[in-house]
XYZ file of C-alpha atoms in Angstrom:
168
model
C 103.011 101.658 67.394
C 105.111 99.108 69.265
C 103.387 97.347 72.120
C 104.768 94.859 74.599
C 102.912 92.145 72.681
C 105.382 92.721 69.817
C 108.501 92.074 71.917
C 109.636 88.442 72.118
C 110.123 87.280 75.682
C 112.637 84.666 76.718
C 112.714 83.681 80.346
C 113.958 81.190 82.866
C 111.389 78.471 83.274
C 110.966 76.631 86.515
C 108.444 74.000 85.360
C 107.890 72.399 88.751
C 106.973 75.705 90.400
C 103.306 75.649 89.419
C 103.617 79.293 88.337
C 102.335 80.115 84.859
C 104.949 82.472 83.331
C 102.639 83.283 80.436
C 100.201 85.515 82.305
C 99.493 88.907 80.821
C 101.197 90.806 83.682
C 104.351 88.677 83.624
C 104.860 88.647 79.848
C 104.082 92.334 79.347
C 106.160 93.498 82.303
C 109.133 91.372 81.301
C 108.878 92.562 77.688
C 108.711 96.194 78.837
C 111.743 95.736 81.101
C 113.757 94.134 78.306
C 112.761 96.918 75.908
C 113.959 99.553 78.367
C 110.551 101.179 78.759
C 110.960 103.818 81.455
C 107.492 103.694 83.068
C 105.442 100.519 83.381
C 101.995 101.158 84.829
C 99.734 98.381 86.120
C 96.174 99.139 87.210
C 93.876 96.361 88.317
C 91.558 95.149 90.981
C 92.399 93.698 94.359
C 94.010 90.251 94.112
C 94.313 90.495 90.312
C 97.919 89.254 90.283
C 99.671 92.574 89.569
C 102.125 92.435 92.458
C 102.905 88.733 92.056
C 103.319 89.082 88.283
C 105.527 92.158 88.540
C 107.756 90.503 91.128
C 108.036 87.341 89.031
C 108.945 89.427 85.967
C 111.539 91.323 88.014
C 113.090 88.056 89.188
C 113.162 86.766 85.610
C 114.761 90.013 84.447
C 117.308 89.762 87.262
C 118.579 86.530 85.721
C 119.109 88.343 82.396
C 121.039 91.443 83.533
C 124.221 91.716 85.571
C 125.029 93.727 88.674
C 121.809 95.735 88.779
C 119.880 97.054 91.744
C 116.114 96.575 91.860
C 114.072 98.234 94.615
C 110.584 97.262 95.759
C 109.117 100.129 97.726
C 105.918 100.714 99.644
C 104.453 103.324 101.944
C 105.086 101.280 105.104
C 107.165 98.199 105.792
C 104.318 96.302 107.499
C 102.256 96.771 104.312
C 105.187 95.609 102.176
C 105.838 92.609 104.436
C 102.204 91.445 104.237
C 101.990 91.957 100.478
C 104.929 92.247 98.090
C 107.550 90.660 100.336
C 105.267 87.725 101.124
C 104.561 87.255 97.397
C 108.289 87.366 96.579
C 109.057 84.773 99.235
C 106.267 82.587 97.796
C 107.860 82.847 94.350
C 111.268 81.865 95.760
C 109.684 78.951 97.629
C 107.744 77.659 94.606
C 110.753 77.960 92.279
C 113.078 76.514 94.942
C 115.523 79.359 94.260
C 116.090 80.476 97.856
C 119.619 79.365 98.766
C 119.745 77.659 95.382
C 120.647 80.598 93.135
C 119.209 83.416 95.237
C 120.539 84.375 98.663
C 118.561 86.260 101.276
C 119.701 88.818 103.849
C 116.846 89.321 106.306
C 118.590 92.079 108.238
C 118.532 94.321 105.133
C 115.686 92.577 103.258
C 117.830 92.111 100.159
C 117.992 89.180 97.790
C 120.989 88.519 95.530
C 120.875 86.503 92.325
C 124.159 84.636 92.465
C 124.680 84.122 88.710
C 124.270 87.782 87.788
C 125.013 89.742 90.968
C 121.693 91.570 90.647
C 120.134 92.558 93.970
C 116.485 93.051 94.860
C 115.839 95.154 97.962
C 112.619 95.824 99.872
C 112.097 99.052 101.795
C 109.499 101.631 102.739
C 109.627 105.407 102.460
C 107.440 107.756 104.476
C 109.288 111.057 103.947
C 111.013 112.882 101.093
C 114.289 112.825 103.022
C 114.352 109.026 102.972
C 113.809 109.035 99.187
C 116.912 111.116 98.508
C 120.253 109.592 97.672
C 120.682 106.142 96.233
C 120.117 105.444 92.546
C 118.723 102.198 91.255
C 118.194 100.459 87.946
C 114.601 99.418 88.588
C 112.012 100.716 91.030
C 108.748 98.926 91.775
C 106.266 101.108 93.653
C 103.783 98.686 95.143
C 100.407 100.426 95.413
C 102.083 103.653 94.375
C 98.838 105.611 94.624
C 99.087 105.360 98.419
C 102.440 107.165 98.461
C 102.842 110.945 98.556
C 103.730 112.418 95.161
C 106.897 114.258 96.348
C 108.280 110.924 97.621
C 107.365 109.094 94.406
C 108.911 111.881 92.332
C 112.235 111.716 94.206
C 112.383 107.913 93.908
C 111.559 107.974 90.186
C 114.204 110.653 89.498
C 116.802 108.195 90.798
C 115.549 105.167 88.836
C 116.252 104.107 85.262
C 112.971 102.165 85.022
C 109.862 102.274 87.207
C 106.944 99.893 87.670
C 103.917 101.282 89.491
C 100.902 99.193 90.392
C 97.695 100.347 92.024
C 94.093 99.476 92.638
C 91.516 101.896 91.216
């Protein structure tokens, strides 16, 4: 059986960032994304590095693929802003990528990787109606266990790959 440990991972390295790209979450998530694995599930305790690692892997993957849309979704935007969005901004700050390879649009909470055209958007969904419509290449459900199943189902139906993290 193939595991993500068997898939070689090449990545951008920002050595001055202080971020270790060789953590278990980052390497396994990036390997799974590159292998085209449809569902990537991450369970772990509070403050275990799941969200940070998944976001870092998504950013790395965004430098490898062109003109893709990645969505980071949570139950509420305040929750997303205090967690995943804050972690993503920390990553951009530490890697010095903001306005140096990645542009930010705060009115839509989207980030564009200039070299590849890949966009990463942050949004919340609190009803099935808001989950309908747009397709995406990659969906990251931050603390997906806190979202209603009908919403999650609609989002996943419109996504080529999905990462879900949660605390037990």
